[in-house]
mmCIF file of C-alpha atoms and ligand atoms in Angstrom:
data_model
loop_
_atom_site.group_PDB
_atom_site.id
_atom_site.type_symbol
_atom_site.label_atom_id
_atom_site.label_comp_id
_atom_site.label_asym_id
_atom_site.label_seq_id
_atom_site.Cartn_x
_atom_site.Cartn_y
_atom_site.Cartn_z
ATOM 1 C CA PRO X 1 -67.558 65.782 -53.359
ATOM 2 C CA ILE X 2 -66.947 63.105 -50.657
ATOM 3 C CA MET X 3 -64.026 64.086 -48.774
ATOM 4 C CA LYS X 4 -61.211 61.324 -48.346
ATOM 5 C CA GLU X 5 -60.337 60.933 -44.522
ATOM 6 C CA PHE X 6 -56.574 60.481 -45.527
ATOM 7 C CA SER X 7 -54.480 61.692 -48.160
ATOM 8 C CA SER X 8 -53.995 59.329 -51.082
ATOM 9 C CA ALA X 9 -52.439 59.123 -54.616
ATOM 10 C CA PRO X 10 -54.665 57.069 -56.917
ATOM 11 C CA GLU X 11 -52.060 56.961 -59.785
ATOM 12 C CA LEU X 12 -49.286 56.004 -57.536
ATOM 13 C CA GLU X 13 -51.675 53.321 -55.840
ATOM 14 C CA LYS X 14 -52.360 51.732 -59.052
ATOM 15 C CA GLN X 15 -48.602 51.298 -60.070
ATOM 16 C CA LEU X 16 -47.538 49.926 -56.775
ATOM 17 C CA ALA X 17 -50.315 47.328 -56.614
ATOM 18 C CA ALA X 18 -49.532 46.492 -60.319
ATOM 19 C CA ALA X 19 -45.491 46.284 -59.211
ATOM 20 C CA LEU X 20 -46.308 44.081 -56.437
ATOM 21 C CA ASN X 21 -49.175 42.003 -58.011
ATOM 22 C CA LEU X 22 -51.747 43.211 -55.340
ATOM 23 C CA GLN X 23 -55.408 43.877 -55.762
ATOM 24 C CA SER X 24 -55.278 46.845 -53.750
ATOM 25 C CA CYS X 25 -53.217 49.301 -51.678
ATOM 26 C CA ASN X 26 -53.134 52.617 -50.266
ATOM 27 C CA VAL X 27 -50.412 55.225 -50.436
ATOM 28 C CA VAL X 28 -50.238 58.283 -48.075
ATOM 29 C CA SER X 29 -47.968 61.026 -48.682
ATOM 30 C CA GLY X 30 -44.340 61.350 -47.047
ATOM 31 C CA ASN X 31 -41.827 59.034 -45.381
ATOM 32 C CA ALA X 32 -42.841 57.340 -41.966
ATOM 33 C CA ASP X 33 -39.109 57.144 -41.114
ATOM 34 C CA GLU X 34 -38.891 60.871 -41.232
ATOM 35 C CA SER X 35 -42.094 62.003 -39.251
ATOM 36 C CA ASP X 36 -44.658 60.543 -37.114
ATOM 37 C CA TRP X 37 -47.414 62.130 -38.605
ATOM 38 C CA VAL X 38 -46.941 59.740 -41.665
ATOM 39 C CA LYS X 39 -47.584 56.892 -39.301
ATOM 40 C CA SER X 40 -50.629 58.425 -38.094
ATOM 41 C CA GLU X 41 -51.808 58.846 -41.715
ATOM 42 C CA LEU X 42 -51.145 55.013 -42.248
ATOM 43 C CA GLY X 43 -53.350 54.393 -39.276
ATOM 44 C CA ARG X 44 -56.189 56.565 -40.624
ATOM 45 C CA ALA X 45 -56.025 55.030 -43.922
ATOM 46 C CA CYS X 46 -56.144 51.482 -42.433
ATOM 47 C CA VAL X 47 -59.019 52.443 -40.233
ATOM 48 C CA SER X 48 -60.843 53.863 -43.309
ATOM 49 C CA ARG X 49 -60.233 50.579 -45.391
ATOM 50 C CA LEU X 50 -61.340 48.614 -42.351
ATOM 51 C CA LYS X 51 -64.604 50.389 -42.117
ATOM 52 C CA GLU X 52 -65.307 49.277 -45.599
ATOM 53 C CA VAL X 53 -65.369 45.603 -44.606
ATOM 54 C CA ILE X 54 -65.969 45.107 -40.845
ATOM 55 C CA ASN X 55 -69.111 43.507 -39.646
ATOM 56 C CA GLU X 56 -70.695 43.040 -36.442
ATOM 57 C CA GLY X 57 -69.421 40.075 -34.315
ATOM 58 C CA GLN X 58 -66.219 39.721 -36.103
ATOM 59 C CA VAL X 59 -62.892 38.765 -34.830
ATOM 60 C CA ILE X 60 -59.857 41.117 -35.499
ATOM 61 C CA SER X 61 -56.581 39.771 -35.090
ATOM 62 C CA VAL X 62 -53.662 42.429 -34.562
ATOM 63 C CA THR X 63 -49.769 42.211 -34.190
ATOM 64 C CA GLY X 64 -47.560 44.592 -32.314
ATOM 65 C CA GLY X 65 -45.141 47.471 -33.319
ATOM 66 C CA SER X 66 -45.282 51.250 -33.496
ATOM 67 C CA THR X 67 -47.205 51.302 -36.778
ATOM 68 C CA MET X 68 -50.040 48.959 -35.291
ATOM 69 C CA ASN X 69 -49.945 51.398 -32.380
ATOM 70 C CA ALA X 70 -50.717 54.283 -34.741
ATOM 71 C CA VAL X 71 -53.598 52.268 -36.314
ATOM 72 C CA ALA X 72 -55.024 51.625 -32.754
ATOM 73 C CA GLU X 73 -54.585 55.506 -32.327
ATOM 74 C CA ALA X 74 -56.867 56.186 -35.273
ATOM 75 C CA PHE X 75 -59.433 53.818 -34.047
ATOM 76 C CA THR X 76 -62.806 55.933 -33.535
ATOM 77 C CA GLU X 77 -66.201 54.988 -32.244
ATOM 78 C CA LYS X 78 -67.383 55.359 -35.956
ATOM 79 C CA LEU X 79 -66.240 51.904 -36.562
ATOM 80 C CA ASN X 80 -68.719 50.836 -33.796
ATOM 81 C CA LYS X 81 -70.115 47.490 -34.706
ATOM 82 C CA GLU X 82 -71.562 45.362 -32.049
ATOM 83 C CA ASN X 83 -69.603 42.431 -30.565
ATOM 84 C CA LEU X 84 -66.034 43.009 -32.319
ATOM 85 C CA LEU X 85 -63.386 40.937 -30.386
ATOM 86 C CA PHE X 86 -59.817 41.914 -30.754
ATOM 87 C CA VAL X 87 -57.150 39.292 -30.186
ATOM 88 C CA PRO X 88 -53.304 39.687 -30.425
ATOM 89 C CA ALA X 89 -51.997 37.619 -33.165
ATOM 90 C CA ARG X 90 -48.902 36.792 -31.184
ATOM 91 C CA GLY X 91 -47.638 36.942 -27.576
ATOM 92 C CA GLY X 92 -45.455 39.864 -26.224
ATOM 93 C CA ILE X 93 -41.870 40.827 -27.567
ATOM 94 C CA GLY X 94 -40.472 41.788 -24.393
ATOM 95 C CA ALA X 95 -40.071 45.342 -25.792
ATOM 96 C CA ASP X 96 -41.934 48.575 -25.221
ATOM 97 C CA ILE X 97 -45.183 47.647 -23.661
ATOM 98 C CA LYS X 98 -47.268 50.140 -25.664
ATOM 99 C CA ASP X 99 -46.251 48.517 -28.799
ATOM 100 C CA GLN X 100 -46.991 45.044 -27.683
ATOM 101 C CA ALA X 101 -49.878 43.123 -29.590
ATOM 102 C CA ASN X 102 -51.828 42.718 -26.230
ATOM 103 C CA THR X 103 -51.788 46.450 -25.654
ATOM 104 C CA ILE X 104 -52.780 47.231 -29.054
ATOM 105 C CA CYS X 105 -55.829 44.985 -28.878
ATOM 106 C CA GLN X 106 -57.000 46.278 -25.553
ATOM 107 C CA LYS X 107 -56.677 49.937 -27.078
ATOM 108 C CA MET X 108 -58.708 49.103 -30.113
ATOM 109 C CA ALA X 109 -61.276 47.333 -28.240
ATOM 110 C CA ASN X 110 -61.675 50.332 -25.721
ATOM 111 C CA LYS X 111 -62.023 52.854 -28.777
ATOM 112 C CA ALA X 112 -64.241 50.713 -30.775
ATOM 113 C CA GLY X 113 -66.406 49.654 -27.836
ATOM 114 C CA GLY X 114 -65.657 45.985 -28.322
ATOM 115 C CA ASN X 115 -63.828 42.975 -26.586
ATOM 116 C CA TYR X 116 -60.524 41.652 -26.436
ATOM 117 C CA MET X 117 -58.517 38.747 -25.214
ATOM 118 C CA VAL X 118 -54.980 38.588 -24.137
ATOM 119 C CA LEU X 119 -52.234 36.269 -24.921
ATOM 120 C CA TYR X 120 -49.431 36.436 -22.329
ATOM 121 C CA SER X 121 -46.623 34.628 -23.642
ATOM 122 C CA PRO X 122 -42.927 35.301 -24.420
ATOM 123 C CA ASP X 123 -42.585 36.062 -28.106
ATOM 124 C CA GLN X 124 -39.777 33.540 -28.578
ATOM 125 C CA VAL X 125 -40.466 30.105 -26.700
ATOM 126 C CA THR X 126 -38.735 26.802 -26.913
ATOM 127 C CA LYS X 127 -40.366 23.935 -28.705
ATOM 128 C CA GLU X 128 -41.095 22.235 -25.341
ATOM 129 C CA PHE X 129 -42.513 25.212 -23.532
ATOM 130 C CA TYR X 130 -44.729 25.671 -26.886
ATOM 131 C CA GLU X 131 -46.150 22.208 -26.889
ATOM 132 C CA THR X 132 -47.047 22.296 -23.284
ATOM 133 C CA PHE X 133 -48.358 25.792 -23.284
ATOM 134 C CA ILE X 134 -50.796 25.307 -26.228
ATOM 135 C CA GLN X 135 -52.503 22.811 -24.293
ATOM 136 C CA GLU X 136 -53.609 25.004 -21.802
ATOM 137 C CA SER X 137 -57.357 25.419 -22.138
ATOM 138 C CA SER X 138 -57.320 29.328 -21.807
ATOM 139 C CA ILE X 139 -54.515 29.421 -24.232
ATOM 140 C CA ARG X 140 -56.208 27.206 -26.717
ATOM 141 C CA GLU X 141 -59.491 29.416 -26.596
ATOM 142 C CA VAL X 142 -57.449 32.607 -27.479
ATOM 143 C CA LEU X 143 -55.528 30.454 -30.195
ATOM 144 C CA MET X 144 -58.656 29.270 -31.798
ATOM 145 C CA LYS X 145 -60.018 32.681 -31.930
ATOM 146 C CA ILE X 146 -56.520 34.082 -33.572
ATOM 147 C CA LYS X 147 -56.929 31.275 -36.219
ATOM 148 C CA SER X 148 -60.502 31.936 -37.017
ATOM 149 C CA ALA X 149 -60.346 35.593 -37.310
ATOM 150 C CA ASP X 150 -61.970 37.433 -40.081
ATOM 151 C CA ILE X 151 -59.554 40.134 -40.355
ATOM 152 C CA VAL X 152 -55.787 40.479 -39.577
ATOM 153 C CA ILE X 153 -53.996 43.679 -39.320
ATOM 154 C CA HIS X 154 -50.225 43.247 -39.256
ATOM 155 C CA GLY X 155 -47.085 45.234 -39.585
ATOM 156 C CA ILE X 156 -43.783 44.316 -41.776
ATOM 157 C CA GLY X 157 -40.345 45.055 -40.593
ATOM 158 C CA ASP X 158 -36.849 45.290 -41.884
ATOM 159 C CA ALA X 159 -35.069 41.983 -40.978
ATOM 160 C CA MET X 160 -32.087 43.317 -38.974
ATOM 161 C CA THR X 161 -34.062 46.070 -37.233
ATOM 162 C CA MET X 162 -36.599 43.253 -35.963
ATOM 163 C CA ALA X 163 -33.915 40.936 -35.043
ATOM 164 C CA ARG X 164 -32.028 43.540 -32.806
ATOM 165 C CA ARG X 165 -35.351 44.475 -31.291
ATOM 166 C CA ARG X 166 -36.027 40.980 -30.417
ATOM 167 C CA MET X 167 -32.525 40.687 -28.894
ATOM 168 C CA THR X 168 -31.854 37.838 -31.325
ATOM 169 C CA SER X 169 -28.827 35.406 -30.460
ATOM 170 C CA GLU X 170 -25.542 35.795 -31.959
ATOM 171 C CA GLU X 171 -25.917 32.557 -33.959
ATOM 172 C CA ASP X 172 -29.410 33.498 -35.147
ATOM 173 C CA MET X 173 -28.145 36.838 -36.191
ATOM 174 C CA GLN X 174 -25.273 35.178 -38.292
ATOM 175 C CA LYS X 175 -27.946 33.085 -39.956
ATOM 176 C CA LEU X 176 -29.845 35.965 -40.865
ATOM 177 C CA VAL X 177 -26.915 37.735 -42.348
ATOM 178 C CA GLN X 178 -25.858 34.678 -44.249
ATOM 179 C CA GLU X 179 -29.195 33.971 -45.719
ATOM 180 C CA LYS X 180 -29.583 37.570 -46.621
ATOM 181 C CA ALA X 181 -32.717 38.264 -44.684
ATOM 182 C CA VAL X 182 -34.334 41.593 -45.588
ATOM 183 C CA ALA X 183 -38.044 41.292 -44.239
ATOM 184 C CA GLU X 184 -39.759 40.165 -41.199
ATOM 185 C CA ALA X 185 -43.479 39.561 -40.666
ATOM 186 C CA PHE X 186 -45.260 37.306 -37.941
ATOM 187 C CA GLY X 187 -41.807 36.431 -36.777
ATOM 188 C CA TYR X 188 -40.875 34.758 -40.062
ATOM 189 C CA TYR X 189 -37.875 36.138 -41.595
ATOM 190 C CA PHE X 190 -37.540 36.255 -45.444
ATOM 191 C CA ASP X 191 -35.039 37.015 -48.172
ATOM 192 C CA GLU X 192 -35.563 39.287 -51.108
ATOM 193 C CA ASN X 193 -37.186 36.558 -52.972
ATOM 194 C CA GLY X 194 -39.650 36.174 -50.102
ATOM 195 C CA ARG X 195 -37.948 32.648 -49.073
ATOM 196 C CA ILE X 196 -38.435 31.893 -45.383
ATOM 197 C CA VAL X 197 -34.781 31.777 -44.091
ATOM 198 C CA HIS X 198 -35.604 31.771 -40.141
ATOM 199 C CA LYS X 199 -38.680 31.394 -38.205
ATOM 200 C CA VAL X 200 -39.177 32.416 -34.474
ATOM 201 C CA GLN X 201 -40.881 29.821 -32.595
ATOM 202 C CA THR X 202 -43.998 31.738 -31.427
ATOM 203 C CA VAL X 203 -47.203 31.175 -29.701
ATOM 204 C CA GLY X 204 -50.047 32.631 -32.206
ATOM 205 C CA LEU X 205 -50.794 33.092 -35.815
ATOM 206 C CA GLN X 206 -48.524 31.001 -38.255
ATOM 207 C CA LEU X 207 -48.133 31.786 -41.943
ATOM 208 C CA GLU X 208 -50.354 29.155 -43.086
ATOM 209 C CA ASP X 209 -53.176 30.420 -41.024
ATOM 210 C CA LEU X 210 -53.480 33.598 -43.268
ATOM 211 C CA LYS X 211 -55.002 31.544 -46.228
ATOM 212 C CA ASN X 212 -58.267 31.290 -44.130
ATOM 213 C CA ILE X 213 -58.358 34.919 -43.273
ATOM 214 C CA PRO X 214 -61.008 36.793 -45.510
ATOM 215 C CA HIS X 215 -59.566 40.309 -44.975
ATOM 216 C CA ILE X 216 -55.685 41.196 -44.315
ATOM 217 C CA PHE X 217 -54.184 44.528 -43.952
ATOM 218 C CA ALA X 218 -50.518 44.942 -44.096
ATOM 219 C CA VAL X 219 -49.373 48.496 -42.829
ATOM 220 C CA ALA X 220 -45.797 49.596 -43.222
ATOM 221 C CA GLY X 221 -44.124 52.522 -44.102
ATOM 222 C CA GLY X 222 -40.642 54.454 -44.305
ATOM 223 C CA ALA X 223 -38.198 54.175 -47.158
ATOM 224 C CA SER X 224 -36.155 51.908 -44.839
ATOM 225 C CA LYS X 225 -38.776 49.206 -45.198
ATOM 226 C CA ALA X 226 -39.114 49.328 -48.942
ATOM 227 C CA LYS X 227 -36.918 46.087 -49.408
ATOM 228 C CA ALA X 228 -38.719 44.246 -46.733
ATOM 229 C CA ILE X 229 -42.313 45.040 -48.198
ATOM 230 C CA LYS X 230 -41.255 44.010 -51.546
ATOM 231 C CA ALA X 231 -39.827 40.793 -50.383
ATOM 232 C CA TYR X 232 -42.827 40.054 -48.264
ATOM 233 C CA MET X 233 -45.398 40.883 -50.899
ATOM 234 C CA LYS X 234 -43.830 38.103 -52.952
ATOM 235 C CA ILE X 235 -45.602 35.459 -50.706
ATOM 236 C CA ALA X 236 -48.300 37.676 -49.130
ATOM 237 C CA PRO X 237 -51.604 36.224 -49.706
ATOM 238 C CA LYS X 238 -53.398 37.966 -52.838
ATOM 239 C CA ASN X 239 -55.923 39.355 -50.695
ATOM 240 C CA THR X 240 -53.505 41.408 -48.768
ATOM 241 C CA VAL X 241 -54.129 45.146 -48.735
ATOM 242 C CA LEU X 242 -51.067 47.009 -48.348
ATOM 243 C CA ILE X 243 -51.005 50.353 -46.789
ATOM 244 C CA THR X 244 -47.939 52.298 -47.108
ATOM 245 C CA ASP X 245 -46.279 55.640 -47.962
ATOM 246 C CA GLU X 246 -44.948 57.675 -50.826
ATOM 247 C CA ALA X 247 -41.138 57.029 -49.930
ATOM 248 C CA VAL X 248 -41.998 53.301 -50.016
ATOM 249 C CA THR X 249 -43.629 53.559 -53.187
ATOM 250 C CA ASN X 250 -40.983 55.492 -54.869
ATOM 251 C CA GLU X 251 -38.154 53.176 -53.760
ATOM 252 C CA ILE X 252 -40.280 50.166 -55.159
ATOM 253 C CA LEU X 253 -41.188 51.736 -58.446
ATOM 254 C CA LYS X 254 -37.624 52.774 -59.076
ATOM 255 C CA GLY X 255 -36.771 49.088 -59.243
HETATM 256 C C1 BG6 J 1 -43.932 43.647 -34.690
HETATM 257 C C2 BG6 J 1 -44.696 42.747 -35.705
HETATM 258 O O1 BG6 J 1 -44.492 43.883 -33.598
HETATM 259 O O2 BG6 J 1 -44.124 44.949 -35.757
HETATM 260 C C3 BG6 J 1 -43.621 42.453 -36.550
HETATM 261 O O3 BG6 J 1 -44.904 41.435 -35.021
HETATM 262 C C4 BG6 J 1 -43.339 43.768 -37.349
HETATM 263 O O4 BG6 J 1 -43.897 41.609 -37.553
HETATM 264 C C5 BG6 J 1 -43.114 44.973 -36.678
HETATM 265 O O5 BG6 J 1 -42.355 43.555 -38.195
HETATM 266 C C6 BG6 J 1 -42.949 46.368 -37.187
HETATM 267 O O6 BG6 J 1 -42.770 47.210 -36.095
HETATM 268 P P1 BG6 J 1 -42.961 48.782 -36.244
HETATM 269 O O7 BG6 J 1 -42.379 49.584 -35.107
HETATM 270 O O8 BG6 J 1 -41.935 49.206 -37.514
HETATM 271 O O9 BG6 J 1 -44.225 49.098 -36.817
#
């Protein structure tokens, strides 16, 4: 028998995919809120799925976060395809440097023997800064790669957790509370129906860019993210492969 490289629960996966109206998902055991090895399992499951689709010369765009860092940790040379290019989906977040998209890209590229590009920009910028910044030729080059990526790997966060991590202004915090934001992905905040209630002006991948991306992997686990995952999946492109854990799955299937 072929050994799976990560633990998975086929029956739960089927039920979860049906509940979220997705083509495919992976469920690893445990609760990522409670132990770090569950995050490592999420990482391994993601790399395993990635191997099924990745080809030489492809561009892979990745976001930041501790879960993406676990994905980077799980990268092995077995993934080795010639000329892979890793690009950060977005600029930094001003938080822990090891969890920034730039750092994660570099780690993935080093492990897979590929190349990487960096995008040095604050995560939140003013409109004026944004307009000027994206005219810069080195920035444009990275942005074009990001938008034409073959594969996107991203995290999903609980809205309030992410807002606090981003040191969001009091005014925006109130807006998020008022609009009942529950989920965050790519700098967008969503309510439980998947409606965008707030967007951080960021340099990098925009939600509408996702429709041109052939392969999308969303990696997020931990019971505290169940609401967020459920909400984001309402608007996620249908080719999104969700990689999550049992705790999230049980919460979502409970209804
Ligand atoms: C961020 C992504 O860096 O990671 C966010 O840009 C995502 O969109 C977040 O919500 C998730 O972080 P973590 O640490 O929970 O994996």
